[in-house]
mmCIF file of C-alpha atoms and ligand atoms in Angstrom:
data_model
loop_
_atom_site.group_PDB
_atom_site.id
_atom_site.type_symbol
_atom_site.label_atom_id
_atom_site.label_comp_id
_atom_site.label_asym_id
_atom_site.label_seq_id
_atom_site.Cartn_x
_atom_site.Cartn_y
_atom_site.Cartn_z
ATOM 1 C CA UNK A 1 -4.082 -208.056 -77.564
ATOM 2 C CA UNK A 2 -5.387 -204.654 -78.555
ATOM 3 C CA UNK A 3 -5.820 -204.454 -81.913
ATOM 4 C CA UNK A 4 -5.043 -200.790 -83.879
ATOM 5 C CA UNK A 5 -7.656 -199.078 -86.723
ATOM 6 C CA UNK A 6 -5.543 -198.662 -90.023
ATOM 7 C CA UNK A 7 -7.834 -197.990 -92.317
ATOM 8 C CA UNK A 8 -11.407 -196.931 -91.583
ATOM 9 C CA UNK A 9 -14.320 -195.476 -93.875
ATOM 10 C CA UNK A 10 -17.642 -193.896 -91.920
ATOM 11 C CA UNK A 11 -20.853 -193.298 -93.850
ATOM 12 C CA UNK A 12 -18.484 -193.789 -97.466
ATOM 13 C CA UNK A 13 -20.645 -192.779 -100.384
ATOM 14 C CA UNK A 14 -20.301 -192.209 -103.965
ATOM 15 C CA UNK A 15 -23.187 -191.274 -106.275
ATOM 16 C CA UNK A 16 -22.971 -191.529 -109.853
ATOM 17 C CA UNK A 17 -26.200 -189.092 -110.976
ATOM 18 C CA UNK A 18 -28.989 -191.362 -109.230
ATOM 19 C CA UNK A 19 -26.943 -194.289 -108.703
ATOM 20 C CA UNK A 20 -25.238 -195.100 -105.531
ATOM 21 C CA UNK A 21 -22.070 -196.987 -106.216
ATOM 22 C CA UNK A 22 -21.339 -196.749 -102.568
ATOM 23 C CA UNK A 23 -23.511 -196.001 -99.996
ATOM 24 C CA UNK A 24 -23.153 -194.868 -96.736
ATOM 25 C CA UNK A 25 -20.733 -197.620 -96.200
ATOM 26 C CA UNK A 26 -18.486 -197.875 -92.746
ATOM 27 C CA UNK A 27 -15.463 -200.417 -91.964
ATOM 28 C CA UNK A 28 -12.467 -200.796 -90.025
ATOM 29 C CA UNK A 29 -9.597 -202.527 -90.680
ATOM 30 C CA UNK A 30 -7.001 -203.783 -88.558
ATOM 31 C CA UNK A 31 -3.621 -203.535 -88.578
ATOM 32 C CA UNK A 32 -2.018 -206.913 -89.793
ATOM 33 C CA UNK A 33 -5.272 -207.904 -90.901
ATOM 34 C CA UNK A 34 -6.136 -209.723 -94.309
ATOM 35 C CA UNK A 35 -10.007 -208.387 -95.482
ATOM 36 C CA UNK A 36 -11.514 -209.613 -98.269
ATOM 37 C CA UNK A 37 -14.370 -207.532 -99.727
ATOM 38 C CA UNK A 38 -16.760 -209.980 -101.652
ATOM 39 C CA UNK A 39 -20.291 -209.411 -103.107
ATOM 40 C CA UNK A 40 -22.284 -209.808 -106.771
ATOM 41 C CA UNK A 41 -21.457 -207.923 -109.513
ATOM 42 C CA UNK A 42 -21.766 -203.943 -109.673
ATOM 43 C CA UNK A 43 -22.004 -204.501 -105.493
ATOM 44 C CA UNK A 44 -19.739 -201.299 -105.327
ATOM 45 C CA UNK A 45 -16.034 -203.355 -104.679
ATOM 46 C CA UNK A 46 -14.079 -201.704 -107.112
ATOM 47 C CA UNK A 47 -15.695 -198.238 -106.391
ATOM 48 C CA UNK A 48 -15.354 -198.776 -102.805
ATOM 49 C CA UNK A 49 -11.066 -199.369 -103.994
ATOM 50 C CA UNK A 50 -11.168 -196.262 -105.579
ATOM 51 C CA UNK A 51 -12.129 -194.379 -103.281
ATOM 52 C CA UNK A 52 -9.685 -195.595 -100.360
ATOM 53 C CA UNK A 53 -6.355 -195.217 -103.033
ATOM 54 C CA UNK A 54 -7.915 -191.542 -104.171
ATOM 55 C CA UNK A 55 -8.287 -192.639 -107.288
ATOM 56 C CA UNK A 56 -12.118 -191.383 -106.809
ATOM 57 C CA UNK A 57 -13.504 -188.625 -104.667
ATOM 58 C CA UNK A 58 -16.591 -189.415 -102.086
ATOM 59 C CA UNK A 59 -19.853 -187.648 -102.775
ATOM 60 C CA UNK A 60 -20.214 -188.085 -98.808
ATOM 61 C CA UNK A 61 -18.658 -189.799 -95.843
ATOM 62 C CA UNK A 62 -15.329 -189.592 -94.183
ATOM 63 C CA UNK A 63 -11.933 -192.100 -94.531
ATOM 64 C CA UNK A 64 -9.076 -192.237 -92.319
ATOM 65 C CA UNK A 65 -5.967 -193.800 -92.614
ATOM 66 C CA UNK A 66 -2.671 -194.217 -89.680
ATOM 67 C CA UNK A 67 -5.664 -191.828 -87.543
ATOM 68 C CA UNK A 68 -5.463 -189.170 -90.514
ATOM 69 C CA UNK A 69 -8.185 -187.291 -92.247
ATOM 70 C CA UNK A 70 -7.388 -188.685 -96.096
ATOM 71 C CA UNK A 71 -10.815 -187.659 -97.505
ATOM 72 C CA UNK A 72 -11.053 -186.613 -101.078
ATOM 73 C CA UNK A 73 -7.070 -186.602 -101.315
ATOM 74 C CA UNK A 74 -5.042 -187.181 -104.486
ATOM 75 C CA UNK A 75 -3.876 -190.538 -105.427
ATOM 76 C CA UNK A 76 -0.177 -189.701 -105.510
ATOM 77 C CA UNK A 77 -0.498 -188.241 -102.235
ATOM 78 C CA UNK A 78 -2.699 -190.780 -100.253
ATOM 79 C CA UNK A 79 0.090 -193.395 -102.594
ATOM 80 C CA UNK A 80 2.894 -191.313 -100.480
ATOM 81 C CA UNK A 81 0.692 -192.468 -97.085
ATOM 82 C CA UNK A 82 1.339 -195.936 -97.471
ATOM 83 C CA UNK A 83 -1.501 -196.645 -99.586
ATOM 84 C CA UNK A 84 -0.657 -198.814 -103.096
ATOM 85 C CA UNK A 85 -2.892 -200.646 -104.916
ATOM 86 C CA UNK A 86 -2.460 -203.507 -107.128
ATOM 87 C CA UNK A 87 -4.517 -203.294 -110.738
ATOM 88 C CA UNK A 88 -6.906 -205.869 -112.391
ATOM 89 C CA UNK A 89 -5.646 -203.647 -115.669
ATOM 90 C CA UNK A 90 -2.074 -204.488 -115.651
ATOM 91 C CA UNK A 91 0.509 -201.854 -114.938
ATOM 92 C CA UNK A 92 3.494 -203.540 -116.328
ATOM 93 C CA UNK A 93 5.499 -202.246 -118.985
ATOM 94 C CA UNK A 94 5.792 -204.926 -121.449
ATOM 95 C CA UNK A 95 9.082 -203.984 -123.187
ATOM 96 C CA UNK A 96 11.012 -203.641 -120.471
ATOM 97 C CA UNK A 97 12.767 -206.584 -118.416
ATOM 98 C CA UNK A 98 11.051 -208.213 -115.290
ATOM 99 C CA UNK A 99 13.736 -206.440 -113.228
ATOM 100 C CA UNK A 100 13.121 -202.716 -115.028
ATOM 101 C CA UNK A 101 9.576 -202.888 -114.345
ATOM 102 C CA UNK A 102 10.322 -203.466 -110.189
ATOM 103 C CA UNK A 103 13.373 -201.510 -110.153
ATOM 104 C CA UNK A 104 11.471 -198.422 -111.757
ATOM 105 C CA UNK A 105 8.510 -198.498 -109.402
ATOM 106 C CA UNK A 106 11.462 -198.814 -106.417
ATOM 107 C CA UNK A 107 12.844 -196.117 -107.816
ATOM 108 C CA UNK A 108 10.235 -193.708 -107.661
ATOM 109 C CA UNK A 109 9.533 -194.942 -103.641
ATOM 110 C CA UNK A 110 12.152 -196.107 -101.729
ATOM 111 C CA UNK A 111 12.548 -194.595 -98.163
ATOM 112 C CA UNK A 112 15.636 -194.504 -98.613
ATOM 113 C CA UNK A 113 16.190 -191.976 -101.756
ATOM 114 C CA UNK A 114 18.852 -189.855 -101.261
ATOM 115 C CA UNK A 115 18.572 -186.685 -103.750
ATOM 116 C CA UNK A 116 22.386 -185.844 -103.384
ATOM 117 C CA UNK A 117 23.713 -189.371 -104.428
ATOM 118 C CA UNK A 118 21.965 -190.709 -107.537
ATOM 119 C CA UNK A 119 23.761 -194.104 -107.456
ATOM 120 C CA UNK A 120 23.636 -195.537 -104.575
ATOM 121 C CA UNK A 121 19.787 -194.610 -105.177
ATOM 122 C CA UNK A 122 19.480 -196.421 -108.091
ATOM 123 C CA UNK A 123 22.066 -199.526 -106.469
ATOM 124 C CA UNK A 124 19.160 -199.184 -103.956
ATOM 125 C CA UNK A 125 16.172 -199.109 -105.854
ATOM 126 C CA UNK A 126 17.961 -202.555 -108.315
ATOM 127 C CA UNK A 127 19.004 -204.459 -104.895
ATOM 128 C CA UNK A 128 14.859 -204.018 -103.592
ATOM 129 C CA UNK A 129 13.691 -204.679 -106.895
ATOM 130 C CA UNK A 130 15.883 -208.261 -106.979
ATOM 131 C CA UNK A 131 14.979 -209.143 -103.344
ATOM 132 C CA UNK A 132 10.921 -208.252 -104.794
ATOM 133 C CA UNK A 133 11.385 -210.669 -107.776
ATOM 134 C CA UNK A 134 12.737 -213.683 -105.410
ATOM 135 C CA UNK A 135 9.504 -213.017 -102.790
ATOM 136 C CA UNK A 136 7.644 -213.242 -106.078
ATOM 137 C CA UNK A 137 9.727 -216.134 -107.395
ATOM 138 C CA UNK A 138 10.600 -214.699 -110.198
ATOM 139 C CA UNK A 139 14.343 -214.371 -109.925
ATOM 140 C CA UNK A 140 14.741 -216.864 -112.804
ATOM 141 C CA UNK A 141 12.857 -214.401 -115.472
ATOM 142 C CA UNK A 142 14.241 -211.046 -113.914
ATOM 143 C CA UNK A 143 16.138 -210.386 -117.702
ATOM 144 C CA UNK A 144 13.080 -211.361 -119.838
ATOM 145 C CA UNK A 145 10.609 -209.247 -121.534
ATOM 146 C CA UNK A 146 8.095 -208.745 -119.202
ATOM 147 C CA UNK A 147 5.683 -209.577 -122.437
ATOM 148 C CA UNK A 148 7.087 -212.875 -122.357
ATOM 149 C CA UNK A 149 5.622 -213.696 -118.705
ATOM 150 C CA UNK A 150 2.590 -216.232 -118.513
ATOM 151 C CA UNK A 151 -0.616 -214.218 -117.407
ATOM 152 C CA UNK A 152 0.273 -215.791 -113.805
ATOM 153 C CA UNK A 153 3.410 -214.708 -113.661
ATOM 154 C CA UNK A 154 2.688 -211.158 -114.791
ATOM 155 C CA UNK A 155 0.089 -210.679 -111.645
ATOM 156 C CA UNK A 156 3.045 -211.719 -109.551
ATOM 157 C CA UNK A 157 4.932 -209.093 -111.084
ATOM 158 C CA UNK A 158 1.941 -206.506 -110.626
ATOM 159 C CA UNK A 159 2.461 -207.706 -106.943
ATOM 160 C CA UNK A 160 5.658 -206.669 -106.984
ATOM 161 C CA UNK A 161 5.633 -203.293 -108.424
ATOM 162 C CA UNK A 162 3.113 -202.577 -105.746
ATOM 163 C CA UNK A 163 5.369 -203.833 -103.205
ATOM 164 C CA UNK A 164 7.998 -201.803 -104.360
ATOM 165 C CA UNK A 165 5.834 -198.719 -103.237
ATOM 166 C CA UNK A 166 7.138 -200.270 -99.588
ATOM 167 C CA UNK A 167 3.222 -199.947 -98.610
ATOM 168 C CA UNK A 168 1.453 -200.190 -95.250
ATOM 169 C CA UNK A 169 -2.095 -201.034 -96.571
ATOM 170 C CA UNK A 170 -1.730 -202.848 -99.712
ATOM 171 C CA UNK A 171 -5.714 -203.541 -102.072
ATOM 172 C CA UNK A 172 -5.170 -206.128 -104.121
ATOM 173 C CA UNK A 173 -8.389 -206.447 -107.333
ATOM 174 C CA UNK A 174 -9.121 -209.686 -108.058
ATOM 175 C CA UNK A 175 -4.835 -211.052 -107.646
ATOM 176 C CA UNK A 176 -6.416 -214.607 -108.671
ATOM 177 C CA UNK A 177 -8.588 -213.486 -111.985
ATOM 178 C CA UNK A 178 -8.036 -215.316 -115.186
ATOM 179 C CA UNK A 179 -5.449 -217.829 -113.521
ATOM 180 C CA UNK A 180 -5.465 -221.604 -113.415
ATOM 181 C CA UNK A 181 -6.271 -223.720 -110.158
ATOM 182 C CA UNK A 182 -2.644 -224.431 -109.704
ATOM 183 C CA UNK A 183 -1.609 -220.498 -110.247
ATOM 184 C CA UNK A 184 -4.423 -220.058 -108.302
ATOM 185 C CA UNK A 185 -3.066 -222.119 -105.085
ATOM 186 C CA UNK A 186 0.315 -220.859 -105.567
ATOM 187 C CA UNK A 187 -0.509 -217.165 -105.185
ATOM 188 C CA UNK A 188 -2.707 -217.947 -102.099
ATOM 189 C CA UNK A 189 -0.032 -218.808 -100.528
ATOM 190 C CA UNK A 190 1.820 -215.688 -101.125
ATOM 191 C CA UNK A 191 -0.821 -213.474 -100.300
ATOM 192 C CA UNK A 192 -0.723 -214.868 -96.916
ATOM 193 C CA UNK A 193 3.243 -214.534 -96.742
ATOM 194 C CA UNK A 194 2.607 -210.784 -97.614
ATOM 195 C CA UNK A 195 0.376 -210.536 -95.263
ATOM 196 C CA UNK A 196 2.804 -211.458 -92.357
ATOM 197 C CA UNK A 197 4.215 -207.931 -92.810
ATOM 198 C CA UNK A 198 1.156 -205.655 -93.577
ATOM 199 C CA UNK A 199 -2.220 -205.072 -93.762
ATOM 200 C CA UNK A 200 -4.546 -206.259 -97.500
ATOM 201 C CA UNK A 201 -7.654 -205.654 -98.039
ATOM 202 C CA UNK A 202 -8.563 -207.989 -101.518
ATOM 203 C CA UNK A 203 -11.716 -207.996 -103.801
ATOM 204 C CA UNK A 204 -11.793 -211.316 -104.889
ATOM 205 C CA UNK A 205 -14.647 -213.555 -106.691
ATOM 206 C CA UNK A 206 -13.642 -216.897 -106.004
ATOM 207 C CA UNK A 207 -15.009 -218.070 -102.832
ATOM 208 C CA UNK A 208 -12.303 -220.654 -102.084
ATOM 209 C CA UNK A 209 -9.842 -218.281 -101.791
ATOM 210 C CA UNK A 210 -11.689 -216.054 -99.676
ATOM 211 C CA UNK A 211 -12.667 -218.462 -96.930
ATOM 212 C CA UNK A 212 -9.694 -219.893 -96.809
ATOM 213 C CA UNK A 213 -7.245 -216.599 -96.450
ATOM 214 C CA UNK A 214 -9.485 -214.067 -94.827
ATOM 215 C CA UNK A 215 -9.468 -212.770 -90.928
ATOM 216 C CA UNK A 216 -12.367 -211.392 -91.690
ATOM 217 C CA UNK A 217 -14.720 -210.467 -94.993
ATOM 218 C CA UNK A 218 -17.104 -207.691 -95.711
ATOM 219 C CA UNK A 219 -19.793 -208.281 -98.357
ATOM 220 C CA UNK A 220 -21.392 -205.426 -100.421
ATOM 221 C CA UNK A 221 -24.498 -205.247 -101.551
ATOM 222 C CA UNK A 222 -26.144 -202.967 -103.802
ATOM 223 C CA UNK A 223 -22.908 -200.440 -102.519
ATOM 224 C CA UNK A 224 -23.827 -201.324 -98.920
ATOM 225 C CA UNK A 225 -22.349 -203.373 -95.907
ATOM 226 C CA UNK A 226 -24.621 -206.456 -96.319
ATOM 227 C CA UNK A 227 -22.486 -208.734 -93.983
ATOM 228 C CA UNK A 228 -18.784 -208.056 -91.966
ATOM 229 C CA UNK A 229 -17.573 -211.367 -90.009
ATOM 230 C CA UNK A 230 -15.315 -213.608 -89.950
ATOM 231 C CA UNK A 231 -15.152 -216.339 -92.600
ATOM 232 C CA UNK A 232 -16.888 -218.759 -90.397
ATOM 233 C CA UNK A 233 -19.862 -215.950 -89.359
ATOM 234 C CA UNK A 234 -20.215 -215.300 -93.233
ATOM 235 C CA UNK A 235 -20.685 -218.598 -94.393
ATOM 236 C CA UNK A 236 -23.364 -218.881 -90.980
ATOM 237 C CA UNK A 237 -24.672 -215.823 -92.370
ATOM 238 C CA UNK A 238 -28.572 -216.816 -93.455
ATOM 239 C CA UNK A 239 -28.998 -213.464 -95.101
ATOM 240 C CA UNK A 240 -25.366 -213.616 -96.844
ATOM 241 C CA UNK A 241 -26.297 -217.310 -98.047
ATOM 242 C CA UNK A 242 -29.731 -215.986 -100.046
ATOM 243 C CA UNK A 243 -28.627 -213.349 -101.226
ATOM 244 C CA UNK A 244 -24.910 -213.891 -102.505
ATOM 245 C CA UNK A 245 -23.387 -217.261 -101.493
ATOM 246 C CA UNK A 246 -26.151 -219.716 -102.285
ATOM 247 C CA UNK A 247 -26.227 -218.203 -105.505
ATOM 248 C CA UNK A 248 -22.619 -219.130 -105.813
ATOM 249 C CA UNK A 249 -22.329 -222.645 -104.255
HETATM 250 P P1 ATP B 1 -17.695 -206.183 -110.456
HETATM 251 O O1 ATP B 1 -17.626 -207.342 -109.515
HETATM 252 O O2 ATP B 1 -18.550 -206.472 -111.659
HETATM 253 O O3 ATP B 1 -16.360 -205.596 -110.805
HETATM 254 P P2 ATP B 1 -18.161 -204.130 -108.439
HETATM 255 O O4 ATP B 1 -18.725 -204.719 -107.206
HETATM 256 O O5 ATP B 1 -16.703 -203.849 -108.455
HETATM 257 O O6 ATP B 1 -18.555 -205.020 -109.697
HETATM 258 P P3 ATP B 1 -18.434 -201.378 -109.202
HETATM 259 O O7 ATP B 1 -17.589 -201.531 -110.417
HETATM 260 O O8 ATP B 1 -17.876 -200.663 -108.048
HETATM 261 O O9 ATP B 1 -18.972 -202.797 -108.731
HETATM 262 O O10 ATP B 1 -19.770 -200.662 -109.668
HETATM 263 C C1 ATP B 1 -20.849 -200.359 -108.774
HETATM 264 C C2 ATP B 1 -21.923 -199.640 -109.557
HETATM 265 O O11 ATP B 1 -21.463 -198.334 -109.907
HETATM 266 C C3 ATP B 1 -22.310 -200.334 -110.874
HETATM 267 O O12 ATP B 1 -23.694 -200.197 -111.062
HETATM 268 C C4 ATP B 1 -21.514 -199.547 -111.899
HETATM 269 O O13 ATP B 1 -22.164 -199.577 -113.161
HETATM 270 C C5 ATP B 1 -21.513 -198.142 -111.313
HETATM 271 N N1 ATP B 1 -20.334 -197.358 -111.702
HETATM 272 C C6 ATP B 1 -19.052 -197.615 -111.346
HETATM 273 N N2 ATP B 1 -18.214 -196.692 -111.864
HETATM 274 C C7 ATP B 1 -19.000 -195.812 -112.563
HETATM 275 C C8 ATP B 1 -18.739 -194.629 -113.323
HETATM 276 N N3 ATP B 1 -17.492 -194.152 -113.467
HETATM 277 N N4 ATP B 1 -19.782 -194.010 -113.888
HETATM 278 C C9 ATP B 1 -21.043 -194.462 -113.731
HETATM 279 N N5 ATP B 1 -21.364 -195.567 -113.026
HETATM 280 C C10 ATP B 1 -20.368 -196.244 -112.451
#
């Protein structure tokens, strides 16, 4: 099987005055693939995010996405590419329902918008939002205050409004922080179900997660490519183990 070149980054950089956040870094993902990007603290990851969703511009280096030039593009238009990105600050909108929160971010994406017929747009955008929620598993607390979620259930529903963006290439910060081993489990589990259907690329910390639902991994170090392999050649990685994994173990 050939396999296609989603996303890819060559020479990515971003200096901050003096400090390189990201430097000079190049990788390719796959489509269908599941990459974790892993590495110590201030190793670049979220930088490295920023730049791909446009949030940030590159001081140097290129990034393409579906074969297109998307350097230095804004976020709302490299979000129209097929780009959506899940935040570690939450996005949801805590006084309105579970369902409002989905059916809003449908709303402002589905493929299907028609400009000339508001509702069956907005029939549209609820009838995503509820199919969202049950991937999610949250079809039981689509009419609650989305304040009144448990800090598990309120990534899930982060998940969702990203999903509802219909994405291609989906980055997912740290989906597992602040949750409990059991929440923890439980949204491995869907990340790999996403994944069936499109391409993630995940910063996460916790190392269990990331050797057990990675194709492959990329660690940063010091904002540059320290290690790219599969889960398997990065835990055989000698280098990888002294300078980030022995650390953790
Ligand atoms: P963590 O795991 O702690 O979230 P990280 O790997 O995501 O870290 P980044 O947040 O990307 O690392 O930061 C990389 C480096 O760039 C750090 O030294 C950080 O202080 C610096 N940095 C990031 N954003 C800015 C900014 N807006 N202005 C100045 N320096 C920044």
């Amino acid at each position: 099987m050939t396999s296609t070149a989603l996303l890819r980054t060559e020479q990515l950089t971003r200096s901050y005055g003096s400090l390189l956040a990201v430097d000079r870094v190049s990788l390719t993902v796959n489509e269908g693939e599941l990459r974790s990007i892993i590495g110590p603290n201030g190793a670049g990851k979220t930088t490295l995010f920023r730049l791909i969703s446009g949030e940030v511009a590159p001081t140097g280096g290129r990034i393409w996405f579906r074969g297109h030039d998307v350097t230095g593009l804004a976020q709302h238009t490299v979000s129209r590419l097929g780009i959506a990105k899940s935040y570690q600050i939450t996005n949801v909108f805590p006084h309105l329902s579970v369902l409002e929160n989905v059916r809003v971010a449908a709303q402002g994406y589905g493929r299907s918008f028609n400009f000339w017929s508001r509702t069956d747009a907005l029939t549209d955008a609820r009838a995503r939002a509820a199919a969202l929620l049950e991937t999610m598993g949250l079809t039981g607390k689509a009419a609650l205050l989305a304040a009144h979620l448990s800090h598990g259930e309120k990534r899930h529903l982060e998940l969702a409004i990203a999903l509802a963006a219909e994405p291609v290439l989906l980055l997912l910060d740290e989906p597992t922080a602040g949750m409990s081993p059991e929440e923890t489990d439980e949204t491995m589990v869907l990340i790999r179900e996403l994944a069936a259907g499109r391409t993630i690329v995940l910063v996460e910390h916790k190392m269990k997660v990331v050797m057990k639902i990675s194709d492959r991994i990329t660690v940063l170090h010091q904002g540059q490519v320290l290690a790219d392999g599969t889960p398997e050649e990065i835990r055989a990685n000698d280098v990888v183990q002294r300078t980030y994994l022995g650390a953790k173990q």
